[in-house]
Short mmCIF file of C-alpha atoms in Angstrom, two decimals:
data_model
loop_
_atom_site.label_atom_id
_atom_site.label_comp_id
_atom_site.label_asym_id
_atom_site.label_seq_id
_atom_site.Cartn_x
_atom_site.Cartn_y
_atom_site.Cartn_z
CA MET A 11 -7.57 -31.51 25.46
CA THR A 12 -5.26 -28.99 27.18
CA ALA A 13 -7.09 -25.88 28.37
CA LEU A 14 -5.54 -22.45 28.74
CA SER A 15 -4.87 -21.28 32.28
CA PRO A 16 -6.26 -17.93 33.49
CA LEU A 17 -2.71 -16.56 33.23
CA ASP A 18 -2.30 -17.81 29.65
CA LYS A 19 -5.38 -15.82 28.68
CA LEU A 20 -3.75 -12.54 29.77
CA MET A 21 -0.85 -12.90 27.36
CA PRO A 22 -0.49 -10.75 24.22
CA ARG A 23 -2.48 -12.13 21.31
CA GLY A 24 0.51 -12.54 19.09
CA TYR A 25 3.58 -14.73 18.82
CA VAL A 26 6.80 -15.43 20.64
CA ARG A 27 9.08 -15.64 17.59
CA GLN A 28 12.79 -16.18 17.07
CA MET A 29 15.17 -16.66 14.15
CA LEU A 30 17.70 -19.43 14.82
CA CYS A 31 20.81 -19.45 12.62
CA PHE A 32 22.73 -22.68 11.94
CA PRO A 33 25.80 -23.29 9.75
CA SER A 34 24.51 -26.70 8.60
CA THR A 35 24.53 -27.46 4.88
CA SER A 36 23.48 -31.11 5.16
CA ALA A 37 21.05 -32.36 2.54
CA GLU A 38 19.25 -34.19 5.38
CA VAL A 39 18.53 -31.14 7.51
CA SER A 40 14.94 -30.64 6.34
CA HIS A 41 14.04 -34.31 6.87
CA THR A 42 15.67 -34.29 10.31
CA LEU A 43 13.87 -31.15 11.48
CA LYS A 44 10.51 -32.30 10.13
CA THR A 45 10.83 -35.81 11.61
CA GLY A 46 11.88 -34.33 14.95
CA LEU A 47 8.91 -31.96 14.91
CA ALA A 48 6.54 -34.88 14.24
CA ARG A 49 7.83 -36.48 17.44
CA VAL A 50 7.30 -33.21 19.32
CA LEU A 51 3.67 -33.18 18.15
CA ALA A 52 3.20 -36.65 19.61
CA ASP A 53 4.31 -35.22 22.97
CA VAL A 54 2.59 -31.83 22.69
CA PRO A 55 -0.46 -32.34 20.45
CA TYR A 56 -2.04 -28.95 21.14
CA LEU A 57 0.57 -27.41 18.83
CA LEU A 58 -1.84 -28.62 16.12
CA ALA A 59 -4.63 -26.48 17.61
CA GLY A 60 -5.44 -22.77 17.37
CA ILE A 61 -6.37 -19.84 19.56
CA ILE A 62 -10.03 -18.84 19.17
CA THR A 63 -10.89 -15.21 19.87
CA SER A 64 -14.49 -14.31 20.77
CA GLU A 65 -16.40 -11.90 18.56
CA ASP A 66 -16.10 -9.12 21.14
CA ARG A 67 -12.35 -9.93 21.40
CA LYS A 68 -12.61 -10.18 25.19
CA HIS A 69 -11.97 -13.91 25.51
CA VAL A 70 -9.64 -16.53 24.09
CA SER A 71 -9.71 -20.32 24.19
CA LEU A 72 -7.83 -23.25 22.70
CA SER A 73 -9.51 -25.08 19.83
CA GLU A 74 -9.49 -28.77 19.08
CA CYS A 75 -6.59 -29.95 16.92
CA TYR A 76 -7.41 -29.20 13.28
CA GLN A 77 -4.01 -29.06 11.55
CA THR A 78 -1.33 -31.43 10.27
CA LEU A 79 2.46 -31.42 10.33
CA GLU A 80 2.41 -29.99 6.80
CA ASP A 81 0.41 -26.98 8.03
CA LEU A 82 2.95 -26.27 10.77
CA TYR A 83 6.18 -26.79 8.84
CA SER A 84 7.27 -25.15 5.59
CA GLU A 85 10.54 -24.43 3.84
CA GLN A 86 12.15 -22.46 1.04
CA ASP A 87 15.52 -22.13 -0.68
CA ILE A 88 16.83 -18.55 -0.77
CA SER A 89 20.50 -19.42 -1.18
CA ASP A 90 20.69 -16.98 -4.11
CA ALA A 91 19.65 -14.11 -1.82
CA ILE A 92 21.46 -14.67 1.52
CA ASP A 93 25.05 -15.77 2.16
CA TYR A 94 25.45 -17.24 5.66
CA VAL A 95 29.16 -16.41 5.88
CA VAL A 96 28.45 -12.77 5.05
CA ILE A 97 25.66 -12.29 7.59
CA LYS A 98 27.75 -14.06 10.25
CA GLN A 99 30.64 -11.64 9.60
CA HIS A 100 28.21 -8.80 10.29
CA HIS A 101 26.84 -10.42 13.49
CA PHE A 102 23.60 -11.56 11.84
CA PRO A 103 21.96 -8.15 11.29
CA PRO A 104 18.17 -8.14 11.84
CA SER A 105 17.63 -6.70 8.35
CA SER A 106 18.85 -10.06 6.97
CA PHE A 107 15.65 -11.67 8.20
CA ALA A 108 13.23 -9.23 6.62
CA GLY A 109 13.25 -11.00 3.26
CA PRO A 110 10.08 -12.49 1.81
CA GLY A 111 8.91 -15.78 3.22
CA ILE A 112 11.35 -16.09 6.14
CA ILE A 113 8.57 -15.45 8.67
CA PRO A 114 5.88 -18.19 8.54
CA THR A 115 2.46 -17.34 7.16
CA ASP A 116 -0.38 -16.56 9.58
CA THR A 117 2.00 -15.30 12.29
CA GLN A 118 1.73 -11.59 11.45
CA PRO A 119 -1.37 -9.38 11.64
CA PRO A 120 -4.09 -9.61 10.55
CA PHE A 121 -4.42 -13.01 12.19
CA PRO A 122 -6.94 -15.65 11.15
CA ASN A 123 -9.44 -16.91 13.72
CA PRO A 124 -8.55 -19.45 15.02
CA THR A 125 -4.91 -18.36 15.04
CA PRO A 126 -2.44 -21.28 14.77
CA VAL A 127 -0.60 -22.16 17.97
CA PHE A 128 2.60 -23.07 16.13
CA ARG A 129 4.35 -22.28 12.87
CA THR A 130 7.93 -22.79 11.68
CA LYS A 131 9.73 -21.98 8.45
CA LEU A 132 13.09 -23.35 7.28
CA SER A 133 14.99 -21.04 4.93
CA LEU A 134 18.00 -22.63 3.27
CA VAL A 135 20.65 -19.99 2.55
CA LYS A 136 24.09 -20.21 0.99
CA GLY A 137 26.30 -21.94 3.57
CA GLY A 138 23.70 -22.43 6.28
CA LEU A 139 20.07 -22.12 7.32
CA ILE A 140 17.63 -19.87 9.16
CA LEU A 141 14.90 -21.52 11.22
CA CYS A 142 12.07 -19.19 12.21
CA VAL A 143 9.96 -20.57 15.05
CA ALA A 144 6.71 -18.91 16.18
CA VAL A 145 4.51 -20.03 19.11
CA HIS A 146 1.36 -18.20 20.15
CA HIS A 147 1.96 -16.21 23.33
CA CYS A 148 -1.38 -17.33 24.84
CA THR A 149 0.09 -20.84 25.18
CA THR A 150 3.55 -20.12 26.55
CA ASP A 151 6.15 -17.68 27.83
CA ILE A 152 9.81 -17.43 26.81
CA THR A 153 10.80 -20.23 29.23
CA GLY A 154 8.16 -22.55 27.80
CA PHE A 155 9.25 -21.56 24.29
CA GLY A 156 12.79 -22.58 25.20
CA ALA A 157 11.51 -25.91 26.58
CA LEU A 158 9.80 -26.64 23.25
CA LEU A 159 13.04 -25.93 21.39
CA LYS A 160 14.90 -28.17 23.84
CA LEU A 161 12.42 -30.96 23.15
CA TRP A 162 12.65 -30.49 19.39
CA ALA A 163 16.45 -30.46 19.45
CA SER A 164 16.52 -33.65 21.49
CA HIS A 165 14.18 -35.41 19.07
CA CYS A 166 16.38 -34.33 16.15
CA ARG A 167 19.36 -35.74 18.01
CA THR A 168 17.94 -38.99 19.39
CA GLY A 169 14.52 -39.62 17.93
CA ALA A 170 13.31 -41.08 21.23
CA SER A 171 10.93 -39.55 23.78
CA ALA A 172 12.74 -41.28 26.63
CA ALA A 173 16.01 -39.70 25.59
CA ALA A 174 14.27 -36.36 25.11
CA GLY A 175 13.21 -36.51 28.75
CA PHE A 176 9.66 -35.39 28.05
CA ASP A 177 7.36 -35.32 31.09
CA PRO A 178 3.56 -34.97 30.69
CA ALA A 179 3.66 -32.74 33.79
CA TRP A 180 5.02 -30.02 31.50
CA LEU A 181 1.52 -29.79 29.97
CA ASN A 182 -0.50 -29.60 33.20
CA ARG A 183 -1.96 -26.07 33.32
CA LYS A 184 -4.08 -27.10 36.31
CA ALA A 185 -0.87 -27.24 38.34
CA LEU A 186 -1.05 -23.45 38.69
CA LEU A 187 -4.26 -23.69 40.72
CA GLU A 188 -4.13 -27.17 42.21
CA ARG A 189 -1.68 -26.31 44.97
CA PRO A 190 -1.67 -27.49 48.60
CA ASP A 191 -4.45 -25.77 50.61
CA THR A 192 -5.69 -23.84 47.55
CA SER A 193 -9.17 -25.36 47.87
CA ASN A 194 -9.57 -23.70 51.27
CA ARG A 195 -8.37 -20.29 50.18
CA PRO A 196 -11.01 -17.67 49.35
CA THR A 197 -10.78 -15.67 46.15
CA PRO A 198 -9.26 -12.24 46.94
CA ALA A 199 -12.04 -9.66 47.30
CA SER A 200 -10.08 -6.90 45.57
CA ILE A 201 -7.73 -6.97 42.63
CA PRO A 202 -4.24 -8.10 43.75
CA GLU A 203 -1.37 -5.63 43.58
CA LEU A 204 0.31 -7.62 40.79
CA LEU A 205 -2.65 -6.93 38.48
CA HIS A 206 -4.39 -3.78 37.35
CA VAL A 207 -7.18 -2.55 35.10
CA LYS A 208 -6.11 -0.06 32.46
CA GLY A 209 -7.62 3.34 33.15
CA PRO A 210 -8.84 5.79 30.48
CA ASP A 211 -5.54 7.71 30.52
CA GLU A 212 -3.53 4.52 29.96
CA LEU A 213 -5.81 3.39 27.12
CA THR A 214 -5.58 6.81 25.47
CA LYS A 215 -1.79 6.74 25.63
CA ILE A 216 -1.66 3.23 24.11
CA ALA A 217 -4.02 4.22 21.30
CA ALA A 218 -1.98 7.35 20.55
CA LEU A 219 1.26 5.37 20.32
CA ALA A 220 -0.34 2.76 18.07
CA SER A 221 -1.61 5.40 15.65
CA GLN A 222 1.72 7.18 15.23
CA PRO A 223 3.54 6.47 11.94
CA SER A 224 6.92 4.95 12.66
CA ASP A 225 10.06 3.85 10.86
CA PRO A 226 12.26 3.04 13.85
CA THR A 227 15.92 2.12 14.01
CA THR A 228 16.67 -1.40 15.23
CA GLY A 229 20.01 -1.99 16.94
CA VAL A 230 21.87 -4.89 18.54
CA PHE A 231 24.37 -4.14 21.33
CA PHE A 232 26.82 -6.57 22.95
CA PHE A 233 27.87 -6.55 26.62
CA PRO A 234 30.96 -8.76 27.24
CA GLN A 235 30.59 -11.11 30.18
CA LYS A 236 33.97 -10.10 31.62
CA THR A 237 32.84 -6.46 31.66
CA LEU A 238 29.60 -7.29 33.45
CA GLN A 239 31.45 -9.50 35.94
CA ALA A 240 33.94 -6.74 36.74
CA LEU A 241 31.09 -4.30 37.24
CA LYS A 242 29.23 -6.79 39.43
CA HIS A 243 32.36 -7.20 41.61
CA ALA A 244 32.74 -3.44 42.05
CA VAL A 245 29.05 -2.88 42.83
CA ASN A 246 28.79 -5.79 45.29
CA LYS A 247 31.95 -4.61 47.05
CA HIS A 248 30.17 -1.29 47.62
CA ILE A 249 26.96 -3.04 48.76
CA ALA A 250 28.99 -5.13 51.24
CA SER A 251 29.94 -1.89 52.97
CA TRP A 252 26.27 -1.42 53.87
CA GLY A 253 26.55 -4.43 56.17
CA ASN A 254 23.13 -5.90 55.42
CA GLY A 255 24.25 -9.00 53.49
CA GLY A 256 22.75 -7.68 50.27
CA TRP A 257 23.99 -8.48 46.77
CA VAL A 258 23.00 -7.98 43.14
CA SER A 259 23.46 -10.08 40.01
CA SER A 260 25.01 -9.00 36.74
CA SER A 261 21.47 -9.17 35.32
CA ASP A 262 20.27 -6.61 37.91
CA ILE A 263 23.17 -4.34 36.93
CA LEU A 264 22.45 -4.70 33.21
CA THR A 265 18.79 -3.86 33.80
CA ALA A 266 19.86 -0.75 35.75
CA LEU A 267 22.20 0.35 32.95
CA LEU A 268 19.55 -0.15 30.26
CA TRP A 269 16.90 1.59 32.35
CA SER A 270 19.18 4.59 32.81
CA ALA A 271 20.05 4.72 29.10
CA VAL A 272 16.39 4.50 28.02
CA LEU A 273 15.19 7.16 30.42
CA SER A 274 17.94 9.60 29.48
CA ALA A 275 17.31 8.98 25.76
CA GLU A 276 13.60 9.67 26.06
CA SER A 277 13.87 12.64 28.43
CA ASP A 278 14.04 16.29 27.56
CA PRO A 279 17.49 17.50 28.73
CA MET A 280 15.83 20.53 30.31
CA SER A 281 13.11 18.54 32.07
CA ASP A 282 12.76 18.40 35.84
CA ARG A 283 14.55 15.39 37.34
CA LYS A 284 12.60 15.47 40.58
CA GLY A 285 10.52 12.50 41.61
CA SER A 286 10.87 8.88 40.58
CA ASN A 287 10.45 6.51 37.65
CA THR A 288 8.88 3.05 37.68
CA ILE A 289 9.91 0.23 35.37
CA GLY A 290 8.18 -3.09 34.62
CA PHE A 291 9.84 -6.48 34.07
CA PRO A 292 8.82 -10.16 34.15
CA VAL A 293 9.68 -12.72 36.85
CA ASN A 294 9.62 -16.47 36.15
CA PHE A 295 7.95 -18.06 39.19
CA ARG A 296 8.37 -21.78 38.34
CA SER A 297 10.96 -22.30 41.08
CA ARG A 298 9.12 -20.15 43.63
CA PHE A 299 6.29 -22.62 44.21
CA ASN A 300 6.49 -25.35 46.85
CA PRO A 301 6.68 -27.89 45.37
CA PRO A 302 8.09 -26.06 42.35
CA LEU A 303 6.59 -26.26 38.89
CA PRO A 304 8.66 -28.28 36.42
CA PRO A 305 11.47 -26.08 35.03
CA ASP A 306 10.19 -27.02 31.54
CA TYR A 307 6.51 -26.31 32.28
CA LEU A 308 5.18 -25.24 28.87
CA GLY A 309 2.46 -22.82 29.94
CA THR A 310 2.77 -19.23 31.10
CA ALA A 311 4.47 -18.93 34.49
CA PHE A 312 5.68 -15.38 34.91
CA ILE A 313 4.44 -12.32 36.74
CA MET A 314 5.19 -8.71 35.90
CA THR A 315 6.62 -6.69 38.75
CA THR A 316 7.93 -3.16 39.06
CA ALA A 317 10.81 -1.23 40.57
CA THR A 318 10.88 2.47 41.40
CA ALA A 319 14.07 4.55 41.57
CA SER A 320 15.09 8.19 41.76
CA ARG A 321 14.67 9.87 38.39
CA ASP A 322 17.74 12.00 39.04
CA ASP A 323 19.89 8.96 39.86
CA LEU A 324 18.76 7.21 36.69
CA ILE A 325 19.34 10.10 34.32
CA SER A 326 22.54 11.40 35.90
CA LEU A 327 24.06 7.90 35.70
CA SER A 328 23.84 8.16 31.92
CA PHE A 329 25.91 11.31 31.91
CA HIS A 330 28.63 10.05 34.29
CA ALA A 331 29.80 13.40 35.59
CA GLY A 332 30.43 14.60 32.04
CA SER A 333 33.60 12.54 31.73
CA SER A 334 35.12 12.45 28.25
CA ASN A 335 37.22 9.39 29.06
CA ASP A 336 35.05 6.28 29.07
CA ASP A 337 37.99 4.09 30.04
CA GLU A 338 38.75 5.71 33.36
CA PRO A 339 37.76 3.79 36.55
CA LEU A 340 34.24 4.29 37.81
CA ASP A 341 34.00 7.00 40.44
CA SER A 342 32.43 6.23 43.80
CA ALA A 343 29.33 8.32 43.05
CA SER A 344 28.52 6.30 39.91
CA ILE A 345 29.11 3.00 41.72
CA SER A 346 26.86 4.17 44.55
CA LYS A 347 24.03 5.14 42.19
CA LEU A 348 24.34 1.90 40.27
CA ALA A 349 24.32 -0.07 43.53
CA ASP A 350 21.18 1.74 44.69
CA ILE A 351 19.29 1.13 41.44
CA ALA A 352 20.40 -2.52 41.06
CA SER A 353 19.49 -3.21 44.71
CA ILE A 354 15.99 -1.85 44.14
CA ILE A 355 15.61 -4.20 41.17
CA ARG A 356 16.89 -7.16 43.21
CA ALA A 357 14.46 -6.38 46.05
CA SER A 358 11.55 -6.29 43.61
CA LEU A 359 12.55 -9.68 42.19
CA HIS A 360 12.82 -11.16 45.69
CA SER A 361 9.35 -9.88 46.60
CA ILE A 362 7.64 -12.27 44.16
CA ASP A 363 6.71 -15.32 46.22
CA GLU A 364 4.13 -18.10 46.00
CA GLU A 365 1.65 -16.26 48.21
CA ARG A 366 1.47 -13.23 45.92
CA VAL A 367 1.34 -15.35 42.78
CA ARG A 368 -1.42 -17.57 44.15
CA ASN A 369 -3.52 -14.50 44.95
CA VAL A 370 -3.20 -13.47 41.31
CA LEU A 371 -4.15 -16.93 40.03
CA LEU A 372 -7.14 -17.28 42.35
CA TYR A 373 -8.42 -13.83 41.44
CA LEU A 374 -8.10 -14.50 37.71
CA ASP A 375 -9.79 -17.89 38.06
CA GLY A 376 -12.73 -16.34 39.91
CA ALA A 377 -13.10 -13.18 37.81
CA SER A 378 -16.49 -12.85 36.14
CA GLY A 379 -16.90 -12.64 32.40
CA ASP A 380 -17.93 -8.98 32.57
CA HIS A 381 -14.90 -7.92 34.64
CA PRO A 382 -13.02 -4.96 33.09
CA PRO A 383 -9.97 -6.10 31.12
CA ILE A 384 -7.17 -7.06 33.51
CA THR A 385 -3.52 -6.33 32.79
CA LEU A 386 -0.61 -8.29 34.22
CA GLY A 387 1.60 -6.31 36.60
CA PRO A 388 1.25 -3.13 38.65
CA ARG A 389 1.07 0.18 36.80
CA HIS A 390 4.40 1.61 35.72
CA ASP A 391 5.67 4.52 33.65
CA GLY A 392 5.73 2.65 30.34
CA VAL A 393 9.32 1.40 30.23
CA SER A 394 9.68 -2.39 30.36
CA ILE A 395 12.81 -4.51 29.96
CA VAL A 396 12.56 -8.20 29.11
CA SER A 397 15.35 -10.75 29.52
CA TRP A 398 15.69 -13.98 27.56
CA ALA A 399 19.22 -14.46 28.93
CA ASP A 400 18.46 -17.79 30.61
CA GLN A 401 16.98 -19.35 27.48
CA ASN A 402 19.75 -21.84 26.76
CA ILE A 403 19.44 -21.96 22.96
CA TYR A 404 23.18 -21.91 22.33
CA GLY A 405 23.64 -24.91 24.60
CA LEU A 406 21.21 -27.12 22.65
CA ASP A 407 22.67 -29.96 20.60
CA TRP A 408 20.41 -30.62 17.61
CA GLY A 409 22.49 -33.61 16.48
CA ASP A 410 25.06 -34.11 13.75
CA ILE A 411 22.73 -33.09 10.92
CA VAL A 412 21.40 -29.77 12.30
CA GLY A 413 24.29 -28.89 14.65
CA THR A 414 24.29 -26.02 17.15
CA CYS A 415 22.90 -22.52 16.85
CA ASP A 416 25.21 -19.63 15.92
CA ALA A 417 22.80 -16.77 16.65
CA VAL A 418 19.31 -15.92 17.89
CA ARG A 419 17.71 -12.92 16.27
CA LEU A 420 14.49 -11.04 15.67
CA PRO A 421 13.87 -9.41 12.31
CA LYS A 422 14.18 -5.65 11.97
CA LEU A 423 11.36 -4.29 14.10
CA MET A 424 8.71 -2.08 12.59
CA TYR A 425 7.65 -0.59 15.91
CA LYS A 426 9.15 0.85 19.08
CA ARG A 427 10.57 -1.79 21.39
CA TYR A 428 12.27 -1.33 24.73
CA PRO A 429 15.34 -3.53 25.39
CA ILE A 430 15.12 -7.29 25.04
CA VAL A 431 18.14 -9.11 26.44
CA LEU A 432 18.72 -11.98 24.00
CA PRO A 433 19.83 -15.50 25.08
CA ARG A 434 23.24 -15.60 26.72
CA VAL A 435 26.10 -16.11 24.26
CA PRO A 436 28.47 -18.75 25.72
CA ALA A 437 32.24 -18.74 25.50
CA ASN A 438 33.39 -19.47 21.96
CA PRO A 439 36.62 -19.32 19.90
CA ALA A 440 35.91 -15.69 19.00
CA GLY A 441 35.79 -14.80 22.70
CA ASP A 442 32.28 -13.41 22.43
CA GLU A 443 30.84 -14.61 25.76
CA GLY A 444 28.26 -12.13 26.99
CA LEU A 445 24.81 -10.71 26.40
CA GLU A 446 23.23 -9.13 23.34
CA VAL A 447 20.46 -6.56 23.61
CA ILE A 448 18.06 -5.56 20.84
CA VAL A 449 16.13 -2.26 20.85
CA SER A 450 13.99 -0.30 18.42
CA PHE A 451 13.48 3.47 18.72
CA ASP A 452 12.93 6.37 16.38
CA ARG A 453 16.28 7.61 15.10
CA GLN A 454 16.64 10.59 17.43
CA VAL A 455 15.96 8.52 20.55
CA PHE A 456 18.15 5.68 19.26
CA ASP A 457 21.09 8.03 18.78
CA LYS A 458 20.72 9.38 22.30
CA PHE A 459 20.43 5.83 23.65
CA ARG A 460 23.60 4.60 21.93
CA GLN A 461 25.53 7.73 23.03
CA SER A 462 24.53 7.44 26.70
CA TRP A 463 27.36 6.59 29.07
CA PRO A 464 26.19 3.05 29.98
CA MET A 465 25.98 2.03 26.33
CA ARG A 466 29.26 3.73 25.29
CA ARG A 467 31.20 2.44 28.25
CA PHE A 468 30.00 -1.12 28.60
CA SER A 469 28.67 -2.25 25.21
CA THR A 470 29.59 -2.48 21.55
CA LEU A 471 27.06 -1.59 18.85
CA ARG A 472 27.01 -4.62 16.57
CA TYR A 473 24.42 -3.43 14.10
CA TYR A 474 21.75 -0.82 13.46
CA SER A 475 19.43 -0.04 10.59
#
């Protein structure tokens, strides 16, 4: 039976969940999806298991398999309530997925114990379908989630494991610790810098946020790829003038823009801008091991890192010298600030190597049962930005019956959520190549966020509610 890795056990005790929208109206779609999922279970049997939480809630483990395909897969027909053509015209608004029964049972609090590893629900709507897929976060990260979808799509398309390309190495959690020379390495004596124990002040802040009543506004913004590419060209041209061979990606630039917009939206206009701000974000380390982990490794393989930038640079970037013309060329000061912030993010990403990750894994593996609760990542100021951009959902071919995905969404969020960059939207007849970002803030903060210069200048608000 597959055991959870020490890193798996640090994950949130909830679900990675996505709504996948398809235009298929085939009468065979349910049979195809269910048959394909049965083949996935033959490859990945622990999807039939559950996550067991200890009575003191300090520990989690994976149970034996106790479920059947019928427990994992369910469906409903709500074609009288949702019209696929209509929601597509409105860019698949998150409120469309808040209807009864679209989210599978047992995947929202309060959770049963054991909590199912996997649940999926097919909702047939007029002119298409919505497939909600939920996988427990203690068994995977967003890359592993994408690998499961890739496997499922391939089985729907071919019905053969060989064609699906499944490799049992994807399941090997021991691969995180069984590295060359690991047996001779001592467990770090002190907690590594990529981990921390929440202090009383941090716990108090978390408890206060959780107890606040909230009815936030959820919004989806779109950043065209051509806009991000043009910005990347301008910023890297400036960085080239530094003469150090540095560069940044469009993802680094997008993170910098979102960070600036968030900080300005949550800051008091009269507050002191002195000092710095620290952000947290995940780094997939599969390719950073030697030899690398399989790209489709199904367990958790990311580390949280941080970046620290000037608070004044971050906030002032969102006000862009007070310009009333968002279409005018970027001035050199704005390009310089953006280059500085994006370069700091790039340097933080580059700093995550196998040595630092192995120290984390060895420490977690050797930690005693009475160790204070460990949190992934160094301390930061509360803002975190997550990217699912590389999750290639739109590129998956689910076969003639199911087709290809039109949109990836989350339902309207009932809590505050810092930006999540959704899977990259490829070039299509509508010319919509680019990145979508979903956020959830209280209305006042949301309005300030959407009106900040980075969001006005570089994105389009597709939906909010």
